[in-house]
PDB file of C-alpha atoms in Angstrom:
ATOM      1  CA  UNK B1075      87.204 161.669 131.863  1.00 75.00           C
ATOM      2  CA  UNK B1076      85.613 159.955 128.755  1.00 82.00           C
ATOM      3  CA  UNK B1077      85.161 156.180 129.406  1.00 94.00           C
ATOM      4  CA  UNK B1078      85.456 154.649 126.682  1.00 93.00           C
ATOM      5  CA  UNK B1079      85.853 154.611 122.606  1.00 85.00           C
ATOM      6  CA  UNK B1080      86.981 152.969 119.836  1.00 87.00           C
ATOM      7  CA  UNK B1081      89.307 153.604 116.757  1.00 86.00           C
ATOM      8  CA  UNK B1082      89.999 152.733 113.309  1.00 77.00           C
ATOM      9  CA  UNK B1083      92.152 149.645 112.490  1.00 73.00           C
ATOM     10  CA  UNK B1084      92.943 149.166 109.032  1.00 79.00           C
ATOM     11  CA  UNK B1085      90.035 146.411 108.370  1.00 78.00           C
ATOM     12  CA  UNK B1086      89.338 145.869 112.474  1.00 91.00           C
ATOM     13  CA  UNK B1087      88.224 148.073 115.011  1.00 95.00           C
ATOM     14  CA  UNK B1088      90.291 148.995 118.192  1.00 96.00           C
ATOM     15  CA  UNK B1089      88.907 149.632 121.472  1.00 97.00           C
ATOM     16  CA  UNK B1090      89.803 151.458 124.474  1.00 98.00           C
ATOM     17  CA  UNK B1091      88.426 151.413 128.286  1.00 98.00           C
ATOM     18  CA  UNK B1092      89.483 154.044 130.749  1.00 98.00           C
ATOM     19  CA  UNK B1093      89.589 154.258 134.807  1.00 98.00           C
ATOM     20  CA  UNK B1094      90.510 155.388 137.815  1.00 97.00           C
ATOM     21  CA  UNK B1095      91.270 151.625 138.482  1.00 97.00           C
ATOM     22  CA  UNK B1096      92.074 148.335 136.532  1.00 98.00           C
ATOM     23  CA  UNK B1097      88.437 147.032 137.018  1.00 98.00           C
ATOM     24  CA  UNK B1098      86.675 150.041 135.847  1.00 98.00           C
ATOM     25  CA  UNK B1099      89.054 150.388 132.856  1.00 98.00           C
ATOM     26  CA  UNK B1100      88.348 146.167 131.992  1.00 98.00           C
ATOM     27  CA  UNK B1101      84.906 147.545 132.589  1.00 98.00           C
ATOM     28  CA  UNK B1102      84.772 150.093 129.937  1.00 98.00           C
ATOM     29  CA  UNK B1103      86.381 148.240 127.560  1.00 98.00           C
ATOM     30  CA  UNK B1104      83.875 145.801 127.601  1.00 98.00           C
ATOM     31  CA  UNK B1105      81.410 148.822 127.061  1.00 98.00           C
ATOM     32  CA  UNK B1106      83.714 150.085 124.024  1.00 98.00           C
ATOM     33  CA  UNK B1107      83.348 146.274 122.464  1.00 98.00           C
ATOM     34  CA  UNK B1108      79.641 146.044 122.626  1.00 98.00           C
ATOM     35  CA  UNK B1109      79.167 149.257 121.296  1.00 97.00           C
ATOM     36  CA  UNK B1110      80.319 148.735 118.115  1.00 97.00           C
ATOM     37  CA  UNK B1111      77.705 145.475 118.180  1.00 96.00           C
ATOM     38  CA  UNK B1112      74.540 147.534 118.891  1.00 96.00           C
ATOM     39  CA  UNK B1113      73.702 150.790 120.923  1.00 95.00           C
ATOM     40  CA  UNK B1114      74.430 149.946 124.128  1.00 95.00           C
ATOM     41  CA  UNK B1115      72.025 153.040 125.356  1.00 94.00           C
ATOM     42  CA  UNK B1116      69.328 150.727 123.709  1.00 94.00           C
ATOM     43  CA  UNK B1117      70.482 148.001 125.748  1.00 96.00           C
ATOM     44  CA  UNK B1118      68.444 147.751 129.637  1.00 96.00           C
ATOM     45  CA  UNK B1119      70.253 145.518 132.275  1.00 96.00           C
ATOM     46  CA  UNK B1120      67.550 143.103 132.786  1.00 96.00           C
ATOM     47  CA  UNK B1121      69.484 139.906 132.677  1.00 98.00           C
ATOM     48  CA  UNK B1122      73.112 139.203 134.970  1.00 98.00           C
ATOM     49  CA  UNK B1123      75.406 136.798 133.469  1.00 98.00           C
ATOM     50  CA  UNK B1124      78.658 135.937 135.427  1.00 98.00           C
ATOM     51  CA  UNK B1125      82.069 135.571 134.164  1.00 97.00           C
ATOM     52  CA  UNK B1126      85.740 134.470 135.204  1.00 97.00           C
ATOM     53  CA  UNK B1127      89.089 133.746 133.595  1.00 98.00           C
ATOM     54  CA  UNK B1128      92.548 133.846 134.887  1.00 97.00           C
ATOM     55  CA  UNK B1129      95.848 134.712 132.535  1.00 97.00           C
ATOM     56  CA  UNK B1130      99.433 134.784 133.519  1.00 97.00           C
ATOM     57  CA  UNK B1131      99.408 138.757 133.165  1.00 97.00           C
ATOM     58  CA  UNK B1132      97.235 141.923 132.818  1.00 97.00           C
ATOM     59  CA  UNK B1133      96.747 142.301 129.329  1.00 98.00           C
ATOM     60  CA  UNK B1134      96.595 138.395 128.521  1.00 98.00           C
ATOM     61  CA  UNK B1135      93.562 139.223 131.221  1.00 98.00           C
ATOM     62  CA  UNK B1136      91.475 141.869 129.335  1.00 98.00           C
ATOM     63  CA  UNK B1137      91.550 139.569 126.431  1.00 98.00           C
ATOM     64  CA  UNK B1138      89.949 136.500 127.929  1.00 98.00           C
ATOM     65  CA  UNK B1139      87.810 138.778 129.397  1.00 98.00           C
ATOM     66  CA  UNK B1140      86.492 140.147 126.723  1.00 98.00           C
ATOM     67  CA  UNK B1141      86.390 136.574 124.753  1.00 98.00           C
ATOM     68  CA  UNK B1142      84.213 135.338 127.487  1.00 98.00           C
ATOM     69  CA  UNK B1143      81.954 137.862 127.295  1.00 98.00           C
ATOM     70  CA  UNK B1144      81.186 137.719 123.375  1.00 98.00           C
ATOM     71  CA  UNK B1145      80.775 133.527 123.799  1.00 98.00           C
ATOM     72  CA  UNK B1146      78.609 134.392 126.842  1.00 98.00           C
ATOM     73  CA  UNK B1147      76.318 136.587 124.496  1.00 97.00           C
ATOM     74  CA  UNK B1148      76.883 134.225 121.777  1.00 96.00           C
ATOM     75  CA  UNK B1149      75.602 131.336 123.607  1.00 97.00           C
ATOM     76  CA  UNK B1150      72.689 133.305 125.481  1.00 97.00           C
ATOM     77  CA  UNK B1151      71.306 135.285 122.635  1.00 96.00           C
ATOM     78  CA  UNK B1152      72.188 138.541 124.666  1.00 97.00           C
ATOM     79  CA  UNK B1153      73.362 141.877 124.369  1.00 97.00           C
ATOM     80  CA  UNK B1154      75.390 143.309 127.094  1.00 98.00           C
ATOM     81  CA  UNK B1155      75.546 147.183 128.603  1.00 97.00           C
ATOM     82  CA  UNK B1156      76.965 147.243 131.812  1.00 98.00           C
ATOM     83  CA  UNK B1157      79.584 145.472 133.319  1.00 98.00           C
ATOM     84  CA  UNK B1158      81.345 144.627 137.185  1.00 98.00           C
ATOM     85  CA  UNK B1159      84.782 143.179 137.409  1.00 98.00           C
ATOM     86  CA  UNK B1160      86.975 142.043 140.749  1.00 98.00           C
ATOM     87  CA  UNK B1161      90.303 141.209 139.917  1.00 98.00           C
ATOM     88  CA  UNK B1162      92.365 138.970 142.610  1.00 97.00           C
ATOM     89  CA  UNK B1163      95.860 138.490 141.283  1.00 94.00           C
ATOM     90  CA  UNK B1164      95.750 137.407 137.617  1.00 94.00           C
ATOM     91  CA  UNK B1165      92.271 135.964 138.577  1.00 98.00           C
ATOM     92  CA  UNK B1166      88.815 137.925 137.390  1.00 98.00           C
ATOM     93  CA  UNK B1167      85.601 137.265 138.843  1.00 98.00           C
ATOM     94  CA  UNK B1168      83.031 139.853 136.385  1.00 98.00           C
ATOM     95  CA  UNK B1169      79.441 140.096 135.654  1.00 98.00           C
ATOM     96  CA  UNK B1170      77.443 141.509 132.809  1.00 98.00           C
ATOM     97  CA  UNK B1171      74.165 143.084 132.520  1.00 98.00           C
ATOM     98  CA  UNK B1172      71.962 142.976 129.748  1.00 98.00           C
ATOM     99  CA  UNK B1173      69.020 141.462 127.407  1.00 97.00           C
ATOM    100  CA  UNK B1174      68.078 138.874 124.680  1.00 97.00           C
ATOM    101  CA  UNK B1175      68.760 140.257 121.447  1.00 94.00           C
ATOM    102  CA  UNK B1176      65.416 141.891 119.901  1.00 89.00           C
ATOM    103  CA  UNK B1177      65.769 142.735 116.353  1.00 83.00           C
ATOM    104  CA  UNK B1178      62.750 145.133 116.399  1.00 85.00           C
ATOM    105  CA  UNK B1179      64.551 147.333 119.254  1.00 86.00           C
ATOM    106  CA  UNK B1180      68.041 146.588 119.061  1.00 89.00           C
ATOM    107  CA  UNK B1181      70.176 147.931 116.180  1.00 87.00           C
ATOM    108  CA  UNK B1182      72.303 145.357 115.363  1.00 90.00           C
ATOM    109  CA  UNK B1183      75.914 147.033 113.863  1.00 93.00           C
ATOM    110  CA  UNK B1184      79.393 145.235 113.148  1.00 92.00           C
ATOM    111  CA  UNK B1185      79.816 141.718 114.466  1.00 94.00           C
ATOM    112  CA  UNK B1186      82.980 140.848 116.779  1.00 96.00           C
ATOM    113  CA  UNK B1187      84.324 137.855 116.255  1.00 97.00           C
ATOM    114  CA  UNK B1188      86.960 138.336 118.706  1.00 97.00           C
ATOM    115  CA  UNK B1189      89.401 140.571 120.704  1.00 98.00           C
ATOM    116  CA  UNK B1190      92.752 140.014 119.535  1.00 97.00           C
ATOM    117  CA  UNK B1191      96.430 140.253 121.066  1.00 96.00           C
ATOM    118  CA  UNK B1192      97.159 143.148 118.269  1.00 95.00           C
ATOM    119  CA  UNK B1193      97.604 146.772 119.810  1.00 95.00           C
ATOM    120  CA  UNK B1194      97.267 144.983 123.423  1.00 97.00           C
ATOM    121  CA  UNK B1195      98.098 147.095 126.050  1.00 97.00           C
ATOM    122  CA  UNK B1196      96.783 147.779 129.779  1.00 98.00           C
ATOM    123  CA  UNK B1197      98.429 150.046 131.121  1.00 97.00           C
ATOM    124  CA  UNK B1198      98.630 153.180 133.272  1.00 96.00           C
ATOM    125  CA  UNK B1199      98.943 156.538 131.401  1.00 92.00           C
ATOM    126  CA  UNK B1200      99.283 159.804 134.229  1.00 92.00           C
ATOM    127  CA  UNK B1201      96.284 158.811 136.961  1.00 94.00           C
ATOM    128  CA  UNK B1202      94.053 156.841 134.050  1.00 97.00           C
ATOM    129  CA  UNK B1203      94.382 153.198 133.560  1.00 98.00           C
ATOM    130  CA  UNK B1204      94.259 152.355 129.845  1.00 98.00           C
ATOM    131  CA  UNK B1205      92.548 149.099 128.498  1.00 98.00           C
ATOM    132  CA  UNK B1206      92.761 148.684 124.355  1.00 98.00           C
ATOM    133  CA  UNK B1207      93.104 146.044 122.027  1.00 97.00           C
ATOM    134  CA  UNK B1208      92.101 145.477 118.448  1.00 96.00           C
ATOM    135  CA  UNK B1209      88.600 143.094 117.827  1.00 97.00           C
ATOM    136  CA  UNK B1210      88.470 141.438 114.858  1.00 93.00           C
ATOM    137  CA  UNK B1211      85.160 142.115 113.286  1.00 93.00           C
TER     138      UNK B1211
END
């Protein structure tokens, strides 16, 4: 099962996370948005910063999720490349590994601005949970 990838969007890019669960698909999705920021394989998991947002719903969810994490790495001057989410309800509770941005290792690709509610969807398709949305880059 591939865990991720991303797809063209007209002038955006769209993302998609996959798992066996929720969590691990919110996980990968997070994965698919950094790597179109930088090589995430470049990225080591030196630094954890925590997370947590609520939302009425599932999708509303993966989208403050993913907003939190780029103003996380916005504020902190970090790069992210692995990721751990517990959702409770329409409550998430998520962490983030990664570094401070070095331009002489760290490729630096398209900026996201942020995830947006176009081509929203979380969802479960056969026994794979689906998490995809459109960032705005």
């Amino acid at each position: 099962m591939k865990t991720y990838e991303t797809f063209e969007h007209r002038a955006d890019i769209g993302i998609r996370g996959y798992g066996r669960g929720v969590e691990e698909a919110f996980e990968n999705g997070a994965k698919a948005m950094f790597s179109v920021m930088v090589d995430i394989n470049d990225v080591k998991a030196q630094e954890r910063k925590e997370v947590s947002c609520d939302a009425p719903d599932m999708d509303y969810l993966f989208i403050e999720w993913l907003n939190n994490l780029l103003s996380t790495s916005h504020l902190s001057g970090m790069v992210f490349s692995s990721f751990k989410v517990e959702i409770n309800g329409n409550q998430l509770k998520g962490s983030a590994w990664g570094e401070h941005i070095n331009k002489g290792r760290h490729k630096l690709m398209t900026e996201v601005k942020a995830a947006t509610y176009s081509m929203l969807k979380v969802d479960k398709e056969d026994d794979v949970y689906v998490a995809q949305c459109i960032v705005d880059v």
